[in-house]
Amino acid sequence: MKPKSILLVSNYYPPEQGAAPNRIQVLARALQQSGYAVQVVCPLPNYPSGKVFPSFKGKLYHKTVEDSITVHRLWLWPSKSANKFIRLLSMLSFAKSLALFFILKRIPRLVFVQYSPVFVGFTGVFWSWLFGKKTILNVSDLWPLAGLEMGLLKKGGYYSLLEKMEQFCYRKSDMILGQSEEIVHHINHKIQDSNLFLYRNFPDFPPPEIMSKPPSTPIKIVYAGLLGVAQGLSTILKNINIPEQVEFHIYGDGPDAETLISPDNLKLVYHGSLTREELHKELRLYDVAFIPLVQRIYGSVPSKVFEYARLGLPLLYMAGGEGSNLVQQHRLGWTIPACDYNALQQFLNNLSVTKIEKFQKKTIQKNAVEAFDFKLQFKAFKKEIERL
């Protein structure tokens, strides 16, 4: 019997690092292992450095088979510039390549489109709809609303255009996945009677054995992930003083990296980027994982909540919203309102080994494994897409 085919459209895919490429790879592997013939179409790898990786430079199109998954990588003009116009040109360049891919290639009946970015999501949905395919839209961020809340966008003609593109994506999709309850509620408010499914960004790796080493001073707090505008790590660190009993360690890359490479504070250590496997080994050595957003963004639940809790790390969550509720509900650590630098400073000043020991790593890992079950969620998702 010929396996069912599905195409995943994404702006990110490994060997790029971070939550965005990881979530697509985890889904692609799960679909392949459950009997689907899986293809992925994505840009030439460039995230988060904003430069095409050396082994892919000079290519317009690159096709590989990785873990029995066919990966089509398309040309784009990469950039990690903070300039909105330059970033728009970069997204449009991939959207153009993606349109040509849909026109020139044979597309499966099922098309899974990752949204955002808006222009990439819109391009995927438009061509999928035009060719009569069944479209599954995976909404991880509520753009353009998130851009408005972060101060990256202002209401006007361009914002209205993005809103129309967003609504088009919702209307023309046969099934919509929301990565938070807030996203599901937002879409249901805009497009009633839509086929909605809560699909959180749960990780799918064996939970590692917890190291027996107890916490000690200095207490080591770690941030690992994208160093971008939304996370606002340099802004947060400028507004606090790291007390004597605390060290801050940072892993990752992005637009904010240059600000953090040479910090004046010796208690702030920047380690650069590691592969996901290497990072997981390193993170086990730390006492607390810091998960910030520069401000509360409606619909956003950082995937670090699920990943780092599965590693057994107590979470210091400073992003508000639904993520804060999850941390409290499952007893994964401490929550601080987004942008409340005074509360963060007070927390750090009072942080002690005794305070950390209230959240045992084994207990946190157990809570996360029970509450954030990828296989159970995927089984329900697969059942839904087989009805399309």
Coordinates of C-alpha atoms in Angstrom, one line a residue:
M1 CA 0.0 0.0 0.0
K2 CA 1.4 3.4 -1.0
P3 CA 2.0 5.6 2.1
K4 CA 0.1 8.9 2.5
S5 CA 2.2 11.9 1.5
I6 CA 2.5 15.3 3.3
L7 CA 4.6 18.4 2.6
L8 CA 5.8 20.6 5.5
V9 CA 6.4 24.2 4.7
S10 CA 8.6 26.0 7.2
N11 CA 10.9 29.0 7.4
Y12 CA 13.3 26.9 9.7
Y13 CA 14.7 23.4 9.7
P14 CA 17.9 21.7 11.0
P15 CA 20.9 22.0 10.8
E16 CA 19.6 25.4 12.1
Q17 CA 19.4 25.5 15.9
G18 CA 16.5 26.5 18.2
A19 CA 12.9 25.8 19.0
A20 CA 11.6 26.8 15.6
P21 CA 13.6 24.2 13.5
N22 CA 13.3 21.6 16.2
R23 CA 9.5 21.6 16.3
I24 CA 9.3 20.9 12.6
Q25 CA 11.9 18.2 12.7
V26 CA 10.2 16.4 15.6
L27 CA 6.9 16.5 13.7
A28 CA 8.4 15.4 10.5
R29 CA 10.0 12.4 12.2
A30 CA 6.8 11.5 14.0
L31 CA 4.9 11.6 10.7
Q32 CA 7.5 9.5 8.9
Q33 CA 7.6 6.9 11.7
S34 CA 3.8 6.6 11.6
G35 CA 3.8 5.7 7.9
Y36 CA 3.7 9.0 6.0
A37 CA 6.0 9.9 3.1
V38 CA 7.2 13.3 4.4
Q39 CA 8.7 16.1 2.4
V40 CA 10.0 19.4 3.9
V41 CA 10.5 22.7 2.0
C42 CA 12.5 25.4 3.8
P43 CA 15.1 28.0 3.0
L44 CA 18.9 27.3 2.8
P45 CA 20.0 27.2 6.5
N46 CA 20.7 30.6 7.8
Y47 CA 19.1 30.9 11.3
P48 CA 19.9 32.6 13.6
S49 CA 23.2 33.9 12.2
G50 CA 21.5 35.6 9.2
K51 CA 24.1 34.0 6.9
V52 CA 23.7 30.9 4.7
F53 CA 25.7 28.1 6.3
P54 CA 29.1 27.6 4.5
S55 CA 28.3 24.1 3.0
F56 CA 25.2 25.6 1.4
K57 CA 26.6 28.8 0.0
G58 CA 26.1 29.5 -3.7
K59 CA 23.2 27.1 -4.1
L60 CA 19.8 28.0 -5.6
Y61 CA 18.2 24.6 -4.6
H62 CA 19.5 21.7 -2.5
K63 CA 17.7 18.4 -2.1
T64 CA 18.6 15.7 0.5
V65 CA 17.0 12.7 2.2
E66 CA 17.5 12.8 5.9
D67 CA 16.1 10.1 8.2
S68 CA 13.9 9.0 5.2
I69 CA 12.5 12.6 5.0
T70 CA 13.0 14.5 1.7
V71 CA 14.2 18.0 2.4
H72 CA 14.0 20.7 -0.3
R73 CA 16.1 23.8 0.6
L74 CA 15.4 26.9 -1.5
W75 CA 17.4 30.1 -2.1
L76 CA 16.7 33.2 -0.1
W77 CA 18.5 36.5 0.7
P78 CA 19.3 36.0 4.4
S79 CA 19.5 38.7 7.0
K80 CA 19.3 39.1 10.8
S81 CA 19.2 42.9 10.5
A82 CA 17.1 44.8 13.0
N83 CA 15.9 47.0 10.0
K84 CA 12.3 46.1 9.3
F85 CA 12.6 46.8 5.6
I86 CA 15.6 44.5 5.2
R87 CA 14.0 41.7 7.1
L88 CA 10.9 42.0 4.9
L89 CA 13.0 41.7 1.8
S90 CA 14.6 38.6 3.2
M91 CA 11.2 37.0 3.9
L92 CA 9.9 38.0 0.5
S93 CA 12.9 36.4 -1.2
F94 CA 12.0 33.0 0.3
A95 CA 8.3 33.5 -0.4
K96 CA 9.2 34.0 -4.1
S97 CA 11.3 30.8 -4.1
L98 CA 8.4 29.0 -2.3
A99 CA 5.9 30.1 -5.0
L100 CA 8.2 28.7 -7.7
F101 CA 8.5 25.5 -5.8
F102 CA 4.7 25.0 -5.7
I103 CA 4.5 25.8 -9.4
L104 CA 7.3 23.6 -10.6
K105 CA 7.0 20.6 -8.2
R106 CA 4.4 17.9 -7.7
I107 CA 2.7 18.8 -4.4
P108 CA 1.1 16.1 -2.1
R109 CA -2.6 16.3 -1.2
L110 CA -1.7 17.3 2.4
V111 CA 0.2 20.5 3.1
F112 CA 1.3 21.6 6.5
V113 CA 2.2 25.3 6.7
Q114 CA 4.2 26.9 9.6
Y115 CA 2.9 30.4 10.5
S116 CA 4.7 32.8 11.2
P117 CA 6.4 34.6 9.4
V118 CA 3.3 36.0 7.8
F119 CA 4.6 36.2 4.2
V120 CA 5.9 32.7 4.2
G121 CA 2.7 31.3 5.8
F122 CA 0.5 33.3 3.3
T123 CA 2.5 32.0 0.4
G124 CA 2.2 28.4 1.5
V125 CA -1.5 28.7 2.2
F126 CA -2.3 30.6 -1.0
W127 CA -0.6 28.1 -3.4
S128 CA -1.9 25.1 -1.5
W129 CA -5.5 26.5 -1.7
L130 CA -5.0 27.4 -5.4
F131 CA -4.0 23.9 -6.3
G132 CA -6.8 22.4 -4.2
K133 CA -4.7 20.8 -1.5
K134 CA -5.8 20.1 2.1
T135 CA -4.0 22.7 4.3
I136 CA -3.0 22.3 7.9
L137 CA -1.9 25.7 9.4
N138 CA 0.3 25.6 12.5
V139 CA 0.1 28.9 14.3
S140 CA 3.0 29.5 16.8
D141 CA 2.7 33.3 17.0
L142 CA -0.1 35.7 16.4
W143 CA 1.4 38.0 13.8
P144 CA 0.9 40.8 13.2
L145 CA -0.6 41.3 16.7
A146 CA 2.7 40.1 18.3
G147 CA 4.7 42.7 16.3
L148 CA 2.3 45.4 17.4
E149 CA 2.7 44.4 21.1
M150 CA 6.5 44.4 20.8
G151 CA 6.5 47.8 19.2
L152 CA 7.9 46.4 15.9
L153 CA 4.8 47.4 14.0
K154 CA 2.3 50.3 14.1
K155 CA -1.3 50.4 13.0
G156 CA -1.7 51.6 9.4
G157 CA -1.8 50.4 5.8
Y158 CA 1.0 47.8 6.2
Y159 CA -0.5 46.5 9.4
S160 CA -3.9 46.2 7.8
L161 CA -2.4 44.3 4.9
L162 CA -0.8 41.8 7.3
E163 CA -4.1 41.4 9.1
K164 CA -5.8 40.5 5.8
M165 CA -3.1 38.0 5.0
E166 CA -3.5 36.5 8.5
Q167 CA -7.3 36.1 8.0
F168 CA -6.8 34.6 4.5
C169 CA -4.6 32.0 6.1
Y170 CA -7.2 31.1 8.7
R171 CA -10.1 31.1 6.2
K172 CA -8.4 28.9 3.6
S173 CA -7.0 26.3 5.9
D174 CA -8.8 23.0 6.5
M175 CA -7.3 22.6 9.9
I176 CA -5.6 25.0 12.3
L177 CA -3.2 24.1 15.1
G178 CA -2.7 26.7 17.8
Q179 CA 0.3 26.3 20.1
S180 CA -1.5 27.9 23.1
E181 CA -5.1 28.2 24.3
E182 CA -4.8 32.0 23.7
I183 CA -4.0 31.4 20.0
V184 CA -6.9 29.0 19.7
H185 CA -9.3 31.6 21.3
H186 CA -8.0 34.4 19.1
I187 CA -8.5 32.4 15.9
N188 CA -11.9 31.2 17.0
H189 CA -12.9 34.8 17.6
K190 CA -11.8 35.8 14.1
I191 CA -13.0 32.8 12.2
Q192 CA -15.9 31.0 13.9
D193 CA -16.6 27.3 13.2
S194 CA -13.0 26.7 12.1
N195 CA -11.4 23.3 12.6
L196 CA -9.1 24.1 15.6
F197 CA -6.7 21.9 17.5
L198 CA -4.5 22.8 20.5
Y199 CA -1.1 21.5 19.6
R200 CA 1.7 22.6 22.0
N201 CA 5.3 22.5 21.2
F202 CA 6.2 19.5 23.3
P203 CA 9.7 18.0 22.9
D204 CA 10.2 14.3 22.1
F205 CA 13.5 13.2 23.6
P206 CA 14.2 10.6 26.4
P207 CA 14.3 12.5 29.7
P208 CA 17.9 12.3 30.9
E209 CA 19.0 11.0 34.3
I210 CA 19.1 13.8 36.9
M211 CA 22.6 14.5 38.2
S212 CA 23.0 13.9 41.9
K213 CA 25.1 17.0 42.5
P214 CA 23.2 19.4 44.9
P215 CA 23.1 23.1 44.2
S216 CA 25.8 25.3 45.8
T217 CA 27.0 28.9 45.6
P218 CA 27.5 30.7 43.3
I219 CA 24.0 29.7 42.0
K220 CA 24.2 29.3 38.3
I221 CA 21.3 30.7 36.2
V222 CA 21.3 29.8 32.5
Y223 CA 19.6 31.3 29.5
A224 CA 19.8 29.3 26.3
G225 CA 18.1 30.2 23.0
L226 CA 17.5 32.9 20.5
L227 CA 19.1 36.2 21.5
G228 CA 16.5 38.4 19.8
V229 CA 14.2 41.4 20.2
A230 CA 11.4 39.5 21.8
Q231 CA 13.6 38.0 24.5
G232 CA 15.2 41.3 25.2
L233 CA 18.0 39.8 27.3
S234 CA 20.4 42.7 27.0
T235 CA 17.6 45.1 28.1
I236 CA 16.8 43.0 31.1
L237 CA 20.4 42.6 32.2
K238 CA 21.0 46.4 31.9
N239 CA 18.1 47.0 34.4
I240 CA 19.4 44.6 37.1
N241 CA 22.6 44.1 39.2
I242 CA 23.7 40.5 39.4
P243 CA 24.3 39.8 43.2
E244 CA 27.4 38.1 44.6
Q245 CA 25.8 34.7 45.1
V246 CA 24.6 34.4 41.5
E247 CA 26.1 33.8 38.1
F248 CA 24.4 34.3 34.7
H249 CA 25.4 32.0 31.8
I250 CA 24.1 32.6 28.3
Y251 CA 24.0 30.2 25.2
G252 CA 22.7 31.1 21.8
D253 CA 22.9 33.5 18.9
G254 CA 20.9 36.3 17.3
P255 CA 20.6 40.1 16.9
D256 CA 21.3 40.6 20.6
A257 CA 24.5 38.5 20.7
E258 CA 27.0 41.3 19.9
T259 CA 25.8 43.2 23.0
L260 CA 26.3 40.2 25.2
I261 CA 29.7 38.9 23.9
S262 CA 31.8 41.4 25.9
P263 CA 29.8 42.2 29.1
D264 CA 31.3 44.5 31.7
N265 CA 29.9 42.3 34.5
L266 CA 32.3 39.4 35.2
K267 CA 29.4 37.4 36.6
L268 CA 27.8 37.2 33.1
V269 CA 29.3 34.5 30.9
Y270 CA 28.5 34.2 27.2
H271 CA 29.2 30.7 25.8
G272 CA 28.1 31.1 22.1
S273 CA 26.1 28.4 20.3
L274 CA 26.0 24.7 20.8
T275 CA 24.1 21.9 19.1
R276 CA 20.9 20.8 20.8
E277 CA 22.5 17.5 22.0
E278 CA 25.6 19.4 23.4
L279 CA 23.4 22.0 25.0
H280 CA 21.3 19.5 26.8
K281 CA 24.4 18.0 28.4
E282 CA 25.6 21.5 29.5
L283 CA 22.2 22.6 30.9
R284 CA 22.1 19.7 33.4
L285 CA 25.0 21.4 35.2
Y286 CA 23.0 24.5 36.0
D287 CA 20.6 25.3 38.9
V288 CA 17.9 27.5 37.3
A289 CA 16.8 28.1 33.7
F290 CA 15.8 31.7 32.9
I291 CA 12.9 32.2 30.4
P292 CA 12.2 35.9 29.6
L293 CA 10.2 37.9 27.1
V294 CA 10.8 41.6 27.0
Q295 CA 7.1 42.1 27.4
R296 CA 4.0 39.9 27.7
I297 CA 3.0 38.8 24.2
Y298 CA -0.6 37.5 23.8
G299 CA -0.6 33.8 22.6
S300 CA 3.1 33.2 23.2
V301 CA 4.2 30.3 25.3
P302 CA 8.0 29.8 24.9
S303 CA 8.8 26.2 24.1
K304 CA 11.7 26.4 26.6
V305 CA 9.1 25.8 29.3
F306 CA 8.5 22.2 28.0
E307 CA 12.0 21.5 27.0
Y308 CA 13.9 22.6 30.1
A309 CA 11.4 21.2 32.5
R310 CA 11.9 17.8 30.8
L311 CA 15.6 18.2 31.6
G312 CA 14.6 18.8 35.2
L313 CA 15.6 22.4 35.5
P314 CA 13.7 24.7 37.8
L315 CA 12.3 27.6 35.8
L316 CA 12.5 31.3 36.4
Y317 CA 9.8 32.5 34.1
M318 CA 9.5 36.2 33.3
A319 CA 7.1 36.4 30.4
G320 CA 3.6 36.4 31.8
G321 CA 0.4 35.1 30.2
E322 CA -0.4 31.4 29.6
G323 CA 3.2 30.2 30.1
S324 CA 3.2 31.7 33.7
N325 CA 0.0 29.7 34.4
L326 CA 1.6 26.5 33.2
V327 CA 4.7 27.0 35.4
Q328 CA 2.5 27.6 38.4
Q329 CA 0.0 24.8 37.7
H330 CA 2.6 22.1 37.2
R331 CA 5.0 23.5 39.9
L332 CA 8.0 24.0 37.6
G333 CA 9.5 27.0 39.3
W334 CA 9.0 30.7 39.9
T335 CA 7.1 33.3 37.9
I336 CA 7.8 37.1 37.6
P337 CA 5.7 39.5 35.6
A338 CA 7.2 40.5 32.3
C339 CA 9.2 43.8 32.5
D340 CA 9.1 43.8 36.3
Y341 CA 12.8 44.4 36.8
N342 CA 12.3 45.3 40.5
A343 CA 10.7 42.0 41.1
L344 CA 13.5 40.2 39.3
Q345 CA 16.1 42.1 41.3
Q346 CA 14.4 41.2 44.5
F347 CA 14.2 37.6 43.5
L348 CA 17.9 37.4 42.7
N349 CA 18.9 39.2 45.9
N350 CA 16.9 36.6 47.9
L351 CA 17.9 33.6 45.9
S352 CA 19.6 30.9 48.0
V353 CA 20.4 27.2 47.9
T354 CA 17.5 26.5 50.3
K355 CA 15.1 28.3 48.0
I356 CA 16.3 26.2 45.0
E357 CA 15.9 23.0 46.9
K358 CA 12.2 23.6 47.2
F359 CA 12.0 22.7 43.5
Q360 CA 13.8 19.3 43.2
K361 CA 15.0 18.5 39.7
K362 CA 13.5 15.0 39.8
T363 CA 10.1 16.3 40.8
I364 CA 10.1 18.9 38.0
Q365 CA 11.1 16.4 35.4
K366 CA 8.4 14.0 36.6
N367 CA 5.7 16.7 36.4
A368 CA 6.9 17.7 32.9
V369 CA 7.0 14.1 31.6
E370 CA 3.4 13.5 32.8
A371 CA 1.9 16.8 31.7
F372 CA 3.7 17.4 28.4
D373 CA 3.3 14.1 26.5
F374 CA 4.3 14.5 22.8
K375 CA 3.3 11.0 21.8
L376 CA -0.2 11.3 23.3
Q377 CA -0.7 14.7 21.6
F378 CA 0.6 13.4 18.3
K379 CA -1.7 10.4 18.3
A380 CA -4.7 12.7 18.7
F381 CA -3.3 15.0 15.9
K382 CA -2.8 12.1 13.5
K383 CA -6.3 11.0 14.1
E384 CA -7.6 14.4 13.1
I385 CA -5.6 14.8 9.9
E386 CA -6.7 11.4 8.7
R387 CA -10.2 12.8 8.6
L388 CA -9.2 15.5 6.1

